[in-house]
Coordinates of C-alpha atoms in Angstrom, one line a residue:
M82 CA -3.2 26.3 8.4
S83 CA -3.4 22.8 6.8
R84 CA -1.6 23.0 3.5
I85 CA -2.5 19.4 2.4
G86 CA -6.2 19.9 3.4
N87 CA -6.4 23.1 1.4
A88 CA -5.1 21.6 -1.8
K89 CA -7.7 20.8 -4.5
I90 CA -8.1 17.4 -6.1
V91 CA -8.7 17.5 -9.9
L92 CA -10.7 14.5 -11.0
P93 CA -9.5 12.7 -14.2
A94 CA -12.1 11.8 -16.9
G95 CA -14.3 8.9 -15.9
V96 CA -14.0 9.4 -12.1
T97 CA -16.9 10.4 -10.0
V98 CA -17.0 11.3 -6.3
D99 CA -20.1 11.2 -4.1
F100 CA -20.6 12.2 -0.4
K101 CA -23.5 10.7 1.4
N102 CA -24.1 9.7 5.1
N103 CA -20.5 10.7 6.0
T104 CA -19.1 8.4 3.4
I105 CA -16.9 9.3 0.4
T106 CA -17.4 7.0 -2.6
V107 CA -15.0 7.2 -5.5
K108 CA -15.9 5.4 -8.7
G109 CA -13.5 5.0 -11.6
P110 CA -12.4 2.6 -14.4
K111 CA -10.7 0.2 -12.1
G112 CA -13.4 -0.1 -9.4
T113 CA -15.1 1.6 -6.5
L114 CA -13.6 2.7 -3.1
T115 CA -15.4 4.0 0.0
Q116 CA -14.1 5.8 3.1
A117 CA -16.0 7.1 6.1
Y118 CA -15.3 10.7 7.2
D119 CA -15.9 12.9 10.3
P120 CA -18.8 15.4 9.8
I121 CA -16.5 18.1 11.1
I122 CA -14.9 18.1 7.6
T123 CA -17.1 19.2 4.7
P124 CA -16.2 17.9 1.3
S125 CA -17.6 19.5 -1.9
V126 CA -17.4 18.9 -5.7
E127 CA -17.5 21.7 -8.2
G128 CA -17.2 20.4 -11.7
N129 CA -14.2 18.2 -11.7
V130 CA -12.5 19.7 -8.6
V131 CA -12.9 18.2 -5.0
S132 CA -12.2 20.5 -2.0
F133 CA -12.5 20.1 1.7
T134 CA -13.3 22.7 4.4
R135 CA -13.2 22.4 8.2
A136 CA -15.5 23.6 10.9
N137 CA -12.8 25.1 13.2
D138 CA -9.1 25.6 13.6
L139 CA -8.4 23.2 16.4
G140 CA -5.4 20.8 16.1
P141 CA -7.4 17.6 15.7
T142 CA -9.7 19.2 13.1
K143 CA -6.7 20.4 11.1
A144 CA -5.3 16.9 11.2
K145 CA -8.5 15.4 9.9
H146 CA -8.7 18.0 7.2
G147 CA -5.4 16.9 5.7
L148 CA -6.2 13.2 6.4
Y149 CA -9.4 13.0 4.5
R150 CA -8.1 15.1 1.6
A151 CA -5.0 12.7 1.3
L152 CA -7.2 9.6 1.6
T153 CA -9.6 10.9 -1.1
N154 CA -6.6 11.7 -3.4
S155 CA -5.2 8.2 -2.8
M156 CA -8.6 6.7 -3.7
V157 CA -8.8 8.8 -6.9
K158 CA -5.3 7.6 -7.9
G159 CA -6.2 4.0 -7.0
V160 CA -9.4 3.8 -9.2
T161 CA -7.5 5.3 -12.2
E162 CA -3.9 4.0 -12.0
G163 CA -3.9 1.4 -9.2
Y164 CA -1.0 0.7 -6.8
K165 CA 1.9 -1.8 -7.0
K166 CA 4.4 -2.9 -4.5
G167 CA 7.4 -5.0 -5.5
L168 CA 9.0 -7.7 -3.4
V169 CA 12.4 -9.4 -4.0
V170 CA 13.1 -12.9 -2.7
N171 CA 16.9 -13.3 -2.0
G172 CA 18.4 -16.6 -0.9
V173 CA 20.3 -19.6 -2.2
G174 CA 17.8 -21.9 -3.9
W175 CA 14.9 -19.6 -3.0
K176 CA 12.2 -19.1 -5.6
V177 CA 8.6 -18.1 -6.2
A178 CA 6.0 -19.3 -8.7
K179 CA 2.4 -18.4 -9.4
Q180 CA -0.1 -21.3 -9.5
G181 CA -3.6 -20.1 -10.3
K182 CA -4.6 -17.5 -7.7
K183 CA -1.8 -18.3 -5.3
V184 CA 1.9 -17.9 -5.1
V185 CA 4.1 -20.9 -3.9
M186 CA 7.3 -19.8 -2.3
S187 CA 10.4 -21.9 -1.5
V188 CA 12.2 -19.7 1.1
G189 CA 14.4 -22.0 3.2
F190 CA 11.7 -23.8 5.1
S191 CA 11.2 -27.6 5.0
H192 CA 7.9 -27.0 3.2
P193 CA 6.7 -24.6 0.5
V194 CA 4.8 -21.6 1.7
E195 CA 1.5 -20.7 -0.2
I196 CA -0.1 -17.3 -0.3
E197 CA -3.5 -16.8 -1.8
E198 CA -4.8 -13.6 -3.4
E199 CA -7.4 -11.7 -1.4
D200 CA -10.3 -9.5 -2.5
G201 CA -8.9 -6.5 -4.4
I202 CA -5.3 -7.9 -4.4
T203 CA -3.6 -9.4 -7.4
L204 CA -0.3 -11.3 -7.2
D205 CA 2.2 -11.7 -10.0
C206 CA 5.6 -13.3 -10.4
P207 CA 7.5 -11.9 -13.4
T208 CA 10.7 -13.7 -12.5
A209 CA 11.6 -16.6 -10.1
N210 CA 12.7 -14.1 -7.4
D211 CA 10.1 -11.3 -7.8
I212 CA 6.6 -10.8 -6.5
V213 CA 4.4 -7.9 -7.5
V214 CA 1.4 -7.1 -5.3
S215 CA -1.2 -4.8 -7.0
G216 CA -4.6 -3.4 -6.4
I217 CA -6.7 -0.3 -6.2
D218 CA -6.6 0.2 -2.4
K219 CA -3.3 1.7 -1.3
D220 CA -3.7 0.5 2.3
K221 CA -4.6 -3.1 1.3
V222 CA -1.7 -3.3 -1.1
G223 CA 0.8 -2.1 1.5
Q224 CA -0.6 -4.3 4.2
F225 CA -0.6 -7.4 2.0
A226 CA 3.0 -6.7 0.9
A227 CA 4.0 -6.4 4.5
K228 CA 2.3 -9.7 5.3
V229 CA 4.3 -11.4 2.5
R230 CA 7.5 -9.8 3.7
S231 CA 7.0 -11.0 7.3
I232 CA 7.1 -14.6 6.2
R233 CA 10.9 -14.3 5.9
E234 CA 12.2 -10.8 6.9
P235 CA 15.6 -9.9 5.5
E236 CA 18.6 -10.5 7.7
P237 CA 21.6 -8.1 7.7
Y238 CA 24.5 -10.6 7.5
H239 CA 23.9 -12.3 4.1
G240 CA 20.9 -10.3 2.9
Y241 CA 18.6 -13.4 2.7
G242 CA 14.9 -12.8 3.0
I243 CA 12.0 -11.1 1.3
R244 CA 12.5 -7.4 0.9
Y245 CA 10.7 -4.5 -0.8
S246 CA 12.2 -3.8 -4.3
D247 CA 13.1 -0.3 -3.2
E248 CA 14.4 -1.3 0.3
V249 CA 18.1 -1.2 1.1
I250 CA 19.4 -3.7 3.6
E251 CA 22.3 -2.4 5.6
R252 CA 24.8 -5.2 5.8
K253 CA 26.7 -6.1 8.9
V254 CA 30.1 -7.6 9.2
G255 CA 30.2 -11.1 10.7
K256 CA 32.2 -11.9 13.7
A257 CA 34.8 -13.8 11.8
A258 CA 35.5 -10.8 9.5
G259 CA 35.6 -8.4 12.4
A260 CA 37.9 -10.5 14.7
K261 CA 41.6 -9.7 14.4
G262 CA 43.8 -11.9 16.5

């Protein structure tokens, strides 16, 4: 039995959910999100509670049952609270600064690297070494943060690079420190 799929979603005030043409539409104070769904899963709204039922108990159907419930829950959270992903830039002389709708990064290259905001994504630089990616779509926020991190992935010897704020880089001992003569 799918435990996640059977859980109900309680809608906060100001959030509406519509199901038409195999598409879930969630509208809230921060915006609107849509997601297509398989017709083998049947969503329903009763008052301020959204629930999902499945047509059969086959493995792939159970997986989709939990999937669409989780996606809808993420959309509800996104249009009410939004999502944020923090990045930390670590390196000698490395810094970031916001200029208009783009972030200019000095991360050890011979040239500054510029990243522009995309639709639904907002960038902020609270300090010279921090970047905050925010938006209402959890998938877009995570994908954009991964794109920024891939510019200069953290290396394990000195810890230089762009890492997530909650990421722990396991440090390695260099060959000079490990060699005993």
